[in-house]
Amino acid sequence: MKTDLIHGLGRRKTSVARVLLTEEKDSQTINGISLDAYFPSESMRIITLKPLVMTSQDSEYGLKVKVSGGGKQSQAEAVSLGIARALLSVDEGFRKQLKTAGLLRRDSRKKERKKPGLKGARRAPQFSKR
């Protein structure tokens, strides 16, 4: 199996991440920018690379990611899910380890839509007695 074809899709809120695991072990790019430049915060990089570190595959694969929508936190979690799904297509043996860590669960929470007659999703107009 050609490793350039190992891909995974991750979503979170409005973020969508398309992840490609490559043979280039040193290359970790997100939208054409290095991982360290795209996520300057150490905590974001930890969230992003958690599936690779847990399965000890961080030295085996490089990353090429296209991510869009949402904020940085949402994008980091979407990339993490994409990496976890890509690793499953490499080896199904990783499933138990990733599942117990909660890395295969998609966080489906989204912003609730605004309803007609209300100011927001649930905020009603202010009541005036007189």
Coordinates of N, CA and C in Angstrom, one line a residue:
M1 N 0.8 -1.2 0.0 CA 0.0 0.0 0.0 C 0.9 1.2 0.0
K2 N 0.6 2.2 -0.9 CA 1.4 3.4 -1.0 C 1.0 4.3 0.1
T3 N 1.9 4.8 0.9 CA 1.6 5.6 2.1 C 1.1 7.0 1.8
D4 N 1.3 7.5 0.6 CA 0.8 8.8 0.2 C -0.7 8.8 0.1
L5 N -1.3 7.6 0.0 CA -2.7 7.5 -0.2 C -3.5 7.3 1.2
I6 N -2.7 7.4 2.3 CA -3.4 7.2 3.6 C -4.0 8.6 4.0
H7 N -5.3 8.6 4.0 CA -5.9 9.9 4.3 C -7.1 9.7 5.3
G8 N -7.4 10.8 6.0 CA -8.5 10.8 7.0 C -9.2 12.1 7.0
L9 N -10.4 12.1 7.3 CA -11.2 13.3 7.4 C -11.7 13.6 8.8
G10 N -11.5 14.8 9.3 CA -11.9 15.1 10.6 C -12.7 16.4 10.6
R11 N -13.8 16.4 11.4 CA -14.7 17.6 11.5 C -14.9 17.9 13.0
R12 N -15.1 19.2 13.2 CA -15.4 19.7 14.6 C -16.1 21.1 14.4
K13 N -17.3 21.2 14.9 CA -18.1 22.5 14.7 C -18.1 22.8 13.2
T14 N -17.5 23.9 12.7 CA -17.6 24.2 11.3 C -16.2 23.9 10.6
S15 N -15.3 23.3 11.4 CA -13.9 23.0 10.8 C -13.9 21.7 10.1
V16 N -13.3 21.6 9.0 CA -13.1 20.4 8.2 C -11.6 20.2 7.9
A17 N -11.0 19.1 8.3 CA -9.6 18.8 8.1 C -9.4 17.6 7.2
R18 N -8.7 17.8 6.1 CA -8.4 16.6 5.2 C -6.9 16.3 5.5
V19 N -6.6 15.1 6.0 CA -5.3 14.8 6.5 C -4.7 13.7 5.6
L20 N -3.4 13.9 5.2 CA -2.7 12.9 4.4 C -1.4 12.5 5.2
L21 N -1.3 11.2 5.5 CA 0.0 10.8 6.1 C 0.9 10.4 5.0
T22 N 2.2 11.0 5.1 CA 3.2 10.8 4.0 C 4.4 10.1 4.6
E23 N 5.2 9.7 3.6 CA 6.5 9.0 4.0 C 7.5 10.0 4.5
E24 N 7.4 11.3 4.1 CA 8.3 12.3 4.5 C 8.2 12.5 6.0
K25 N 9.0 11.9 6.8 CA 8.9 11.9 8.3 C 9.0 13.3 8.9
D26 N 9.9 14.1 8.3 CA 10.1 15.4 8.9 C 9.1 16.5 8.5
S27 N 8.3 16.2 7.5 CA 7.4 17.2 7.0 C 6.1 17.2 7.7
Q28 N 5.7 18.3 8.3 CA 4.4 18.4 9.0 C 3.9 19.8 8.6
T29 N 3.0 19.9 7.6 CA 2.5 21.1 7.1 C 1.0 21.2 7.2
I30 N 0.5 22.3 7.5 CA -1.0 22.6 7.6 C -1.2 23.8 6.7
N31 N -2.0 23.6 5.7 CA -2.3 24.7 4.7 C -1.0 25.3 4.1
G32 N 0.0 24.4 3.9 CA 1.3 24.9 3.3 C 2.2 25.6 4.3
I33 N 1.8 25.7 5.5 CA 2.6 26.3 6.6 C 3.1 25.2 7.6
S34 N 4.2 25.4 8.1 CA 4.7 24.4 9.1 C 3.8 24.3 10.3
L35 N 3.7 23.2 11.0 CA 2.9 23.0 12.1 C 3.1 24.0 13.2
D36 N 4.4 24.3 13.5 CA 4.8 25.2 14.6 C 4.4 26.6 14.3
A37 N 4.4 27.0 13.0 CA 4.0 28.3 12.6 C 2.4 28.5 12.6
Y38 N 1.8 27.4 12.2 CA 0.3 27.5 12.1 C -0.3 27.4 13.5
F39 N 0.2 26.5 14.4 CA -0.3 26.5 15.8 C 0.9 26.9 16.7
P40 N 1.0 28.2 17.0 CA 2.2 28.6 17.8 C 2.0 28.1 19.2
S41 N 0.8 27.9 19.7 CA 0.6 27.4 21.1 C 1.0 26.0 21.2
E42 N 1.8 25.7 22.3 CA 2.2 24.3 22.5 C 1.0 23.4 22.8
S43 N 0.0 23.9 23.5 CA -1.2 23.0 23.8 C -1.9 22.6 22.5
M44 N -2.0 23.5 21.5 CA -2.6 23.2 20.3 C -1.9 22.1 19.5
R45 N -0.5 22.2 19.6 CA 0.3 21.1 18.9 C 0.1 19.8 19.6
I46 N 0.0 19.8 20.9 CA -0.2 18.6 21.7 C -1.5 17.9 21.3
I47 N -2.6 18.7 21.2 CA -3.9 18.2 20.8 C -3.8 17.6 19.4
T48 N -3.2 18.4 18.5 CA -3.1 17.9 17.1 C -2.4 16.6 16.9
L49 N -1.2 16.5 17.6 CA -0.4 15.3 17.4 C -0.7 14.1 18.3
K50 N -1.6 14.3 19.2 CA -1.9 13.3 20.2 C -2.1 11.8 19.6
P51 N -2.9 11.6 18.6 CA -3.0 10.3 18.0 C -1.7 9.7 17.6
L52 N -0.8 10.5 16.9 CA 0.5 10.0 16.5 C 1.4 9.6 17.7
V53 N 1.4 10.4 18.7 CA 2.2 10.2 19.9 C 1.7 9.0 20.6
M54 N 0.4 8.8 20.8 CA -0.2 7.7 21.6 C 0.2 6.4 20.9
T55 N 0.1 6.3 19.6 CA 0.4 5.1 18.9 C 1.9 4.9 18.5
S56 N 2.7 5.8 18.9 CA 4.2 5.8 18.7 C 4.5 5.8 17.2
Q57 N 3.7 6.5 16.4 CA 3.8 6.7 15.0 C 4.4 8.0 14.6
D58 N 4.7 8.9 15.5 CA 5.1 10.3 15.2 C 6.4 10.3 14.4
S59 N 7.3 9.3 14.6 CA 8.5 9.3 13.8 C 8.4 8.5 12.5
E60 N 7.2 7.9 12.3 CA 7.0 7.1 11.1 C 6.4 7.8 9.9
Y61 N 5.6 8.8 10.2 CA 4.8 9.5 9.2 C 5.0 11.0 9.3
G62 N 4.9 11.7 8.1 CA 4.8 13.1 8.1 C 3.3 13.5 7.8
L63 N 3.0 14.8 7.9 CA 1.6 15.2 7.7 C 1.5 16.3 6.6
K64 N 0.4 16.2 5.9 CA 0.0 17.2 5.0 C -1.5 17.4 5.2
V65 N -1.8 18.6 5.7 CA -3.2 18.8 6.1 C -3.8 20.1 5.4
K66 N -5.0 20.0 4.9 CA -5.8 21.1 4.5 C -6.9 21.3 5.5
V67 N -7.0 22.4 6.1 CA -8.1 22.6 7.1 C -8.7 24.0 6.8
S68 N -10.0 24.0 7.0 CA -10.7 25.3 6.8 C -11.9 25.4 7.8
G69 N -12.3 26.6 8.0 CA -13.5 26.9 8.8 C -13.2 26.9 10.3
G70 N -14.0 27.5 11.1 CA -13.9 27.5 12.5 C -12.7 28.3 13.0
G71 N -12.4 28.1 14.3 CA -11.3 28.8 15.0 C -10.1 27.8 15.1
K72 N -9.0 28.3 15.7 CA -7.8 27.5 15.8 C -8.0 26.2 16.7
Q73 N -8.8 26.3 17.8 CA -9.0 25.2 18.7 C -9.8 24.1 17.9
S74 N -10.9 24.6 17.2 CA -11.7 23.7 16.5 C -10.9 23.0 15.4
Q75 N -10.1 23.7 14.7 CA -9.2 23.2 13.6 C -8.3 22.1 14.2
A76 N -7.7 22.4 15.4 CA -6.7 21.5 16.0 C -7.4 20.2 16.3
E77 N -8.7 20.2 16.8 CA -9.4 19.0 17.2 C -9.9 18.3 15.9
A78 N -10.2 19.0 14.8 CA -10.5 18.4 13.6 C -9.3 17.6 13.0
V79 N -8.2 18.2 13.0 CA -6.9 17.6 12.5 C -6.6 16.3 13.3
S80 N -6.8 16.4 14.6 CA -6.6 15.3 15.5 C -7.5 14.1 15.1
L81 N -8.7 14.3 14.9 CA -9.7 13.3 14.5 C -9.3 12.7 13.1
G82 N -8.9 13.6 12.2 CA -8.4 13.2 10.9 C -7.2 12.2 10.9
I83 N -6.3 12.6 11.8 CA -5.1 11.8 12.0 C -5.4 10.4 12.6
A84 N -6.3 10.4 13.6 CA -6.7 9.1 14.2 C -7.4 8.2 13.2
R85 N -8.3 8.8 12.3 CA -9.0 8.0 11.3 C -8.0 7.5 10.2
A86 N -7.0 8.3 9.9 CA -6.0 7.9 8.9 C -5.1 6.7 9.5
L87 N -4.8 6.8 10.8 CA -4.0 5.7 11.4 C -4.8 4.4 11.5
L88 N -6.1 4.5 11.5 CA -6.9 3.2 11.5 C -6.8 2.5 10.2
S89 N -6.7 3.3 9.1 CA -6.6 2.7 7.8 C -5.2 2.1 7.6
V90 N -4.2 2.5 8.4 CA -2.9 1.9 8.4 C -2.9 0.6 9.1
D91 N -3.5 0.6 10.4 CA -3.5 -0.6 11.2 C -4.8 -0.6 12.1
E92 N -5.7 -1.5 12.0 CA -6.9 -1.6 12.8 C -6.5 -1.9 14.3
G93 N -5.3 -2.3 14.5 CA -4.9 -2.6 15.9 C -4.8 -1.4 16.8
F94 N -4.8 -0.2 16.2 CA -4.7 1.1 16.9 C -6.1 1.4 17.5
R95 N -7.2 0.8 17.0 CA -8.5 1.2 17.4 C -8.8 1.2 18.9
K96 N -8.4 0.2 19.6 CA -8.6 0.1 21.0 C -7.9 1.2 21.8
Q97 N -6.7 1.5 21.4 CA -5.9 2.5 22.1 C -6.5 3.9 21.8
L98 N -6.9 4.2 20.6 CA -7.4 5.5 20.2 C -8.8 5.7 20.8
K99 N -9.6 4.6 20.8 CA -11.0 4.7 21.3 C -11.0 5.0 22.8
T100 N -10.2 4.3 23.6 CA -10.2 4.5 25.0 C -9.7 5.9 25.4
A101 N -8.9 6.5 24.5 CA -8.5 7.9 24.7 C -9.5 8.9 24.2
G102 N -10.5 8.4 23.6 CA -11.6 9.3 23.1 C -11.2 10.1 21.8
L103 N -10.2 9.6 21.1 CA -9.8 10.3 19.9 C -10.5 9.9 18.6
L104 N -11.4 8.9 18.7 CA -12.2 8.6 17.5 C -13.6 9.1 17.6
R105 N -13.9 9.8 18.6 CA -15.3 10.3 18.8 C -15.3 11.7 18.2
R106 N -16.3 11.9 17.3 CA -16.5 13.2 16.7 C -17.3 14.1 17.6
D107 N -16.9 15.3 18.0 CA -17.6 16.2 18.8 C -18.6 16.9 18.0
S108 N -19.9 16.5 18.1 CA -20.9 17.0 17.2 C -21.6 18.3 17.6
R109 N -21.1 18.9 18.7 CA -21.7 20.2 19.1 C -21.5 21.3 18.1
K110 N -22.6 22.0 17.7 CA -22.5 23.1 16.8 C -23.3 24.2 17.3
K111 N -23.1 25.4 16.7 CA -23.9 26.5 17.1 C -25.3 26.3 16.8
E112 N -26.2 26.6 17.7 CA -27.6 26.4 17.5 C -28.1 27.6 16.6
R113 N -29.0 27.3 15.7 CA -29.5 28.3 14.7 C -30.4 29.3 15.4
K114 N -30.5 30.5 14.9 CA -31.5 31.5 15.4 C -32.9 31.2 14.9
K115 N -33.9 31.3 15.8 CA -35.3 31.0 15.5 C -36.0 32.3 15.2
P116 N -37.1 32.2 14.4 CA -37.9 33.4 14.1 C -38.6 33.9 15.3
G117 N -38.7 35.2 15.5 CA -39.4 35.7 16.6 C -38.5 35.9 17.8
L118 N -37.3 35.4 17.8 CA -36.4 35.5 18.9 C -35.2 36.3 18.5
K119 N -34.5 36.8 19.5 CA -33.3 37.6 19.2 C -32.1 36.8 18.9
G120 N -32.0 35.6 19.4 CA -30.9 34.6 19.1 C -31.5 33.2 19.0
A121 N -30.7 32.2 19.4 CA -31.2 30.9 19.3 C -32.3 30.6 20.3
R122 N -32.1 31.2 21.5 CA -33.1 31.0 22.6 C -33.5 32.3 23.3
R123 N -32.8 33.4 23.0 CA -33.0 34.7 23.7 C -34.3 35.3 23.1
A124 N -35.3 35.5 24.0 CA -36.5 36.1 23.7 C -36.4 37.6 23.8
P125 N -37.3 38.4 23.1 CA -37.3 39.8 23.2 C -37.6 40.2 24.7
Q126 N -37.1 41.3 25.1 CA -37.3 41.8 26.5 C -38.8 42.0 26.8
F127 N -39.3 41.6 27.9 CA -40.7 41.7 28.3 C -40.8 43.1 28.9
S128 N -41.9 43.8 28.5 CA -42.2 45.1 29.1 C -43.6 45.0 29.7
K129 N -43.8 45.3 31.0 CA -45.1 45.2 31.6 C -46.0 46.3 31.2
R130 N -45.4 47.5 31.1 CA -46.2 48.7 30.7 C -45.7 49.4 29.4

